[in-house]
């Protein structure tokens, strides 16, 4: 995960605060203190003091008289009265006429207030802020504070690393928070034990892998696992995203790396986590040259880092979802030589992840997590966390005190298909077409063997653009698929369009997504799974990024390409014909079910099977 904050914010806060305090001092406190110095007296007292010759300086102003006692230790002030002969009397009393009496505190006090006090406040605040920031860091939140507040480096983080430090956070993440991923945890357990007691390893002469690469699709808990290692070993956790290294100017990245590692070494044993390491460790293969030079330098720096030499208790964990794009120099022994796969969770993993996150919300106890996990086939940990949260949000929206089973099931559909589009208006005709289309999918699926059971059919439009959909949920895990199963899947995908053709005699745009999926499947069968007679076991396509959508690139001659295209069309056409055949043979059921769906808009798998079985 990538978070980035600049220390600008706290610094600005700090300056604002000091400015505010200075203003308050000057506007309110100083005048107040000065006025304290002047004592207000009545005219009688003034006359009396004059008579007693206890008078020093006098200044007669237009509406008041300022004067001091003989010793000039105290300034007095009184209102001015019509008083004949006042000046003579004052003269007689030995007063000195002056225009210098200012209603002012002693110069010393003024100096104290206008200079010393602000400086003291300035410093006290500064150290307080710093302490607070440090506390935050301990809590696992804030960034390292770049420079010294006073003098030193006022511009905080410029050129300094933004590495976030998590020092022995008590609220740290542990392995128990990471559900599933047992293999990864087992693998990382060794690192934990090393960090607990590096001596044990040093004595034998064993050296820990200095870098461990966590490889897997986004949102599978790589960051979490890295934090958990730090949490389990109770050591500081430094984290930085690879893209942060390259964000600024040339050379800046290298300085950041240096900085990060010098910080880390001070705190060893510790964990340094670099997310998205592919951003800095790209293969130097001359493609896309714009950023390459910079990345090379950084890559070079990174591999040269002292952190990579010696058994110094700094363990570097890095995450990537493009392992194939990493420079081999980075993955050679002595660098990131250990690779821990963090794959998408299987059925059991999904169930556990759901349970872990469900603990954080209030949820009814009738929820069948296994079922939800089955529905969420292919979801990552992050998506599952999102599903649980969506359920809680939905419960709040509907004014419930806790999330129910229905909330959870609806939120899966939200994550898969988007929110229900309440105000999308379909014409009756369109609604009927969508009903036939969806029942077409479901019926073809149900009439074939080895096809996942239909669990829900709906024609309520979704924000994703789907006008309806048919949900099929596999029982249990599915690691392998036979050729027949794949063919059936293609037939099911073509079932929607087939139903439209049979019932209405014309076709609509509604099948675009089906077409896309069917084509992709058919293509993979031929180019990657060796499921066609012509090409035997020859790979005609290679997957370029396995974890990010699985783009492929062709690796064959032009003639073979057109041959592949022909084969793909043939395969899809055969299945499309099969689907049409199934639907024609069951036309009565198709009509009945479509009518039922049209009226009810959503039907469950059981309802569907019941009508089908009648
Ligand atoms: P990655 O670094 O692999 O992209 P993260 O570690 O950032 O993924 O995970 C994102 C979020 O997904 C986590 O904060 C957590 O809520 C959830 N998550 C992912 N995998 C798991 C898991 N195995 N167990 C529990 N929660 C998970
Ligand atoms: Zn469809």
JSON list of N, CA and C and ligand atoms in Angstrom, two decimals, residues 1 177-181 217-225 275 353 356-357 360 381-382 385, ligand 1:
[
{"chain": "A", "resi": 1, "resn": "UNK", "atom": "N", "xyz": [0.83, -1.18, 0.00]},
{"chain": "A", "resi": 1, "resn": "UNK", "atom": "CA", "xyz": [0.00, 0.00, 0.00]},
{"chain": "A", "resi": 1, "resn": "UNK", "atom": "C", "xyz": [0.88, 1.24, 0.00]},
{"chain": "A", "resi": 177, "resn": "UNK", "atom": "N", "xyz": [-3.54, -11.89, 12.12]},
{"chain": "A", "resi": 177, "resn": "UNK", "atom": "CA", "xyz": [-4.43, -10.98, 11.40]},
{"chain": "A", "resi": 177, "resn": "UNK", "atom": "C", "xyz": [-4.49, -11.30, 9.91]},
{"chain": "A", "resi": 178, "resn": "UNK", "atom": "N", "xyz": [-3.47, -12.01, 9.45]},
{"chain": "A", "resi": 178, "resn": "UNK", "atom": "CA", "xyz": [-3.44, -12.36, 8.04]},
{"chain": "A", "resi": 178, "resn": "UNK", "atom": "C", "xyz": [-4.05, -13.74, 7.90]},
{"chain": "A", "resi": 179, "resn": "UNK", "atom": "N", "xyz": [-5.22, -13.77, 7.30]},
{"chain": "A", "resi": 179, "resn": "UNK", "atom": "CA", "xyz": [-5.90, -15.06, 7.17]},
{"chain": "A", "resi": 179, "resn": "UNK", "atom": "C", "xyz": [-5.41, -15.79, 5.94]},
{"chain": "A", "resi": 180, "resn": "UNK", "atom": "N", "xyz": [-5.47, -17.11, 5.99]},
{"chain": "A", "resi": 180, "resn": "UNK", "atom": "CA", "xyz": [-4.99, -17.91, 4.87]},
{"chain": "A", "resi": 180, "resn": "UNK", "atom": "C", "xyz": [-3.49, -17.72, 4.70]},
{"chain": "A", "resi": 181, "resn": "UNK", "atom": "N", "xyz": [-3.01, -17.83, 3.49]},
{"chain": "A", "resi": 181, "resn": "UNK", "atom": "CA", "xyz": [-1.59, -17.60, 3.18]},
{"chain": "A", "resi": 181, "resn": "UNK", "atom": "C", "xyz": [-0.65, -18.35, 4.11]},
{"chain": "A", "resi": 217, "resn": "UNK", "atom": "N", "xyz": [-0.63, -11.16, -6.82]},
{"chain": "A", "resi": 217, "resn": "UNK", "atom": "CA", "xyz": [-1.54, -10.14, -7.35]},
{"chain": "A", "resi": 217, "resn": "UNK", "atom": "C", "xyz": [-1.83, -9.05, -6.31]},
{"chain": "A", "resi": 218, "resn": "UNK", "atom": "N", "xyz": [-2.32, -7.90, -6.73]},
{"chain": "A", "resi": 218, "resn": "UNK", "atom": "CA", "xyz": [-2.60, -6.82, -5.80]},
{"chain": "A", "resi": 218, "resn": "UNK", "atom": "C", "xyz": [-3.65, -7.24, -4.77]},
{"chain": "A", "resi": 219, "resn": "UNK", "atom": "N", "xyz": [-3.50, -6.70, -3.57]},
{"chain": "A", "resi": 219, "resn": "UNK", "atom": "CA", "xyz": [-4.52, -6.90, -2.55]},
{"chain": "A", "resi": 219, "resn": "UNK", "atom": "C", "xyz": [-4.56, -8.27, -1.91]},
{"chain": "A", "resi": 220, "resn": "UNK", "atom": "N", "xyz": [-3.46, -9.02, -2.02]},
{"chain": "A", "resi": 220, "resn": "UNK", "atom": "CA", "xyz": [-3.46, -10.34, -1.41]},
{"chain": "A", "resi": 220, "resn": "UNK", "atom": "C", "xyz": [-2.80, -10.34, -0.04]},
{"chain": "A", "resi": 221, "resn": "UNK", "atom": "N", "xyz": [-2.42, -9.17, 0.44]},
{"chain": "A", "resi": 221, "resn": "UNK", "atom": "CA", "xyz": [-1.90, -9.09, 1.80]},
{"chain": "A", "resi": 221, "resn": "UNK", "atom": "C", "xyz": [-0.39, -9.07, 1.90]},
{"chain": "A", "resi": 222, "resn": "UNK", "atom": "N", "xyz": [0.29, -8.63, 0.85]},
{"chain": "A", "resi": 222, "resn": "UNK", "atom": "CA", "xyz": [1.74, -8.59, 0.91]},
{"chain": "A", "resi": 222, "resn": "UNK", "atom": "C", "xyz": [2.23, -7.56, 1.93]},
{"chain": "A", "resi": 223, "resn": "UNK", "atom": "N", "xyz": [1.65, -6.39, 1.88]},
{"chain": "A", "resi": 223, "resn": "UNK", "atom": "CA", "xyz": [2.02, -5.36, 2.84]},
{"chain": "A", "resi": 223, "resn": "UNK", "atom": "C", "xyz": [1.72, -5.82, 4.26]},
{"chain": "A", "resi": 224, "resn": "UNK", "atom": "N", "xyz": [0.55, -6.43, 4.38]},
{"chain": "A", "resi": 224, "resn": "UNK", "atom": "CA", "xyz": [0.15, -6.94, 5.69]},
{"chain": "A", "resi": 224, "resn": "UNK", "atom": "C", "xyz": [1.14, -7.95, 6.23]},
{"chain": "A", "resi": 225, "resn": "UNK", "atom": "N", "xyz": [1.58, -8.85, 5.36]},
{"chain": "A", "resi": 225, "resn": "UNK", "atom": "CA", "xyz": [2.52, -9.88, 5.79]},
{"chain": "A", "resi": 225, "resn": "UNK", "atom": "C", "xyz": [3.83, -9.25, 6.26]},
{"chain": "A", "resi": 275, "resn": "UNK", "atom": "N", "xyz": [7.47, -1.41, -1.17]},
{"chain": "A", "resi": 275, "resn": "UNK", "atom": "CA", "xyz": [6.31, -1.81, -1.97]},
{"chain": "A", "resi": 275, "resn": "UNK", "atom": "C", "xyz": [6.59, -1.46, -3.43]},
{"chain": "A", "resi": 353, "resn": "UNK", "atom": "N", "xyz": [-10.53, -15.17, 5.57]},
{"chain": "A", "resi": 353, "resn": "UNK", "atom": "CA", "xyz": [-10.37, -13.72, 5.44]},
{"chain": "A", "resi": 353, "resn": "UNK", "atom": "C", "xyz": [-11.69, -13.02, 5.75]},
{"chain": "A", "resi": 356, "resn": "UNK", "atom": "N", "xyz": [-12.12, -13.01, 9.48]},
{"chain": "A", "resi": 356, "resn": "UNK", "atom": "CA", "xyz": [-11.23, -12.04, 10.15]},
{"chain": "A", "resi": 356, "resn": "UNK", "atom": "C", "xyz": [-11.82, -10.64, 10.06]},
{"chain": "A", "resi": 357, "resn": "UNK", "atom": "N", "xyz": [-12.31, -10.29, 8.87]},
{"chain": "A", "resi": 357, "resn": "UNK", "atom": "CA", "xyz": [-12.83, -8.94, 8.70]},
{"chain": "A", "resi": 357, "resn": "UNK", "atom": "C", "xyz": [-14.22, -8.79, 9.31]},
{"chain": "A", "resi": 360, "resn": "UNK", "atom": "N", "xyz": [-14.56, -7.37, 12.74]},
{"chain": "A", "resi": 360, "resn": "UNK", "atom": "CA", "xyz": [-14.46, -5.93, 12.96]},
{"chain": "A", "resi": 360, "resn": "UNK", "atom": "C", "xyz": [-15.81, -5.25, 12.86]},
{"chain": "A", "resi": 381, "resn": "UNK", "atom": "N", "xyz": [-7.88, -10.72, -1.06]},
{"chain": "A", "resi": 381, "resn": "UNK", "atom": "CA", "xyz": [-8.12, -10.36, 0.33]},
{"chain": "A", "resi": 381, "resn": "UNK", "atom": "C", "xyz": [-8.68, -8.95, 0.46]},
{"chain": "A", "resi": 382, "resn": "UNK", "atom": "N", "xyz": [-8.12, -8.04, -0.33]},
{"chain": "A", "resi": 382, "resn": "UNK", "atom": "CA", "xyz": [-8.58, -6.66, -0.24]},
{"chain": "A", "resi": 382, "resn": "UNK", "atom": "C", "xyz": [-10.03, -6.55, -0.69]},
{"chain": "A", "resi": 385, "resn": "UNK", "atom": "N", "xyz": [-12.22, -7.87, 2.06]},
{"chain": "A", "resi": 385, "resn": "UNK", "atom": "CA", "xyz": [-12.34, -6.88, 3.13]},
{"chain": "A", "resi": 385, "resn": "UNK", "atom": "C", "xyz": [-13.36, -5.83, 2.72]},
{"chain": "B", "resi": 1, "resn": "LIG", "atom": "P1", "xyz": [-0.95, -5.96, -1.17]},
{"chain": "B", "resi": 1, "resn": "LIG", "atom": "O1", "xyz": [0.17, -5.33, -0.47]},
{"chain": "B", "resi": 1, "resn": "LIG", "atom": "O2", "xyz": [-0.72, -7.41, -1.48]},
{"chain": "B", "resi": 1, "resn": "LIG", "atom": "O3", "xyz": [-1.45, -5.22, -2.36]},
{"chain": "B", "resi": 1, "resn": "LIG", "atom": "P2", "xyz": [-2.30, -5.37, 1.25]},
{"chain": "B", "resi": 1, "resn": "LIG", "atom": "O4", "xyz": [-1.46, -6.07, 2.21]},
{"chain": "B", "resi": 1, "resn": "LIG", "atom": "O5", "xyz": [-2.11, -3.90, 1.14]},
{"chain": "B", "resi": 1, "resn": "LIG", "atom": "O6", "xyz": [-2.19, -6.02, -0.19]},
{"chain": "B", "resi": 1, "resn": "LIG", "atom": "O7", "xyz": [-3.82, -5.69, 1.59]},
{"chain": "B", "resi": 1, "resn": "LIG", "atom": "C1", "xyz": [-4.83, -4.75, 1.46]},
{"chain": "B", "resi": 1, "resn": "LIG", "atom": "C2", "xyz": [-5.92, -5.03, 2.45]},
{"chain": "B", "resi": 1, "resn": "LIG", "atom": "O8", "xyz": [-6.60, -6.23, 2.12]},
{"chain": "B", "resi": 1, "resn": "LIG", "atom": "C3", "xyz": [-5.42, -5.26, 3.84]},
{"chain": "B", "resi": 1, "resn": "LIG", "atom": "O9", "xyz": [-5.34, -4.06, 4.53]},
{"chain": "B", "resi": 1, "resn": "LIG", "atom": "C4", "xyz": [-6.46, -6.18, 4.44]},
{"chain": "B", "resi": 1, "resn": "LIG", "atom": "O10", "xyz": [-7.53, -5.46, 4.97]},
{"chain": "B", "resi": 1, "resn": "LIG", "atom": "C5", "xyz": [-6.94, -6.97, 3.26]},
{"chain": "B", "resi": 1, "resn": "LIG", "atom": "N1", "xyz": [-6.30, -8.28, 3.15]},
{"chain": "B", "resi": 1, "resn": "LIG", "atom": "C6", "xyz": [-5.57, -8.73, 2.11]},
{"chain": "B", "resi": 1, "resn": "LIG", "atom": "N2", "xyz": [-5.15, -9.99, 2.32]},
{"chain": "B", "resi": 1, "resn": "LIG", "atom": "C7", "xyz": [-5.61, -10.36, 3.52]},
{"chain": "B", "resi": 1, "resn": "LIG", "atom": "C8", "xyz": [-5.48, -11.57, 4.30]},
{"chain": "B", "resi": 1, "resn": "LIG", "atom": "N3", "xyz": [-4.81, -12.63, 3.86]},
{"chain": "B", "resi": 1, "resn": "LIG", "atom": "N4", "xyz": [-6.09, -11.58, 5.51]},
{"chain": "B", "resi": 1, "resn": "LIG", "atom": "C9", "xyz": [-6.78, -10.52, 5.95]},
{"chain": "B", "resi": 1, "resn": "LIG", "atom": "N5", "xyz": [-6.91, -9.37, 5.28]},
{"chain": "B", "resi": 1, "resn": "LIG", "atom": "C10", "xyz": [-6.35, -9.27, 4.07]}
]
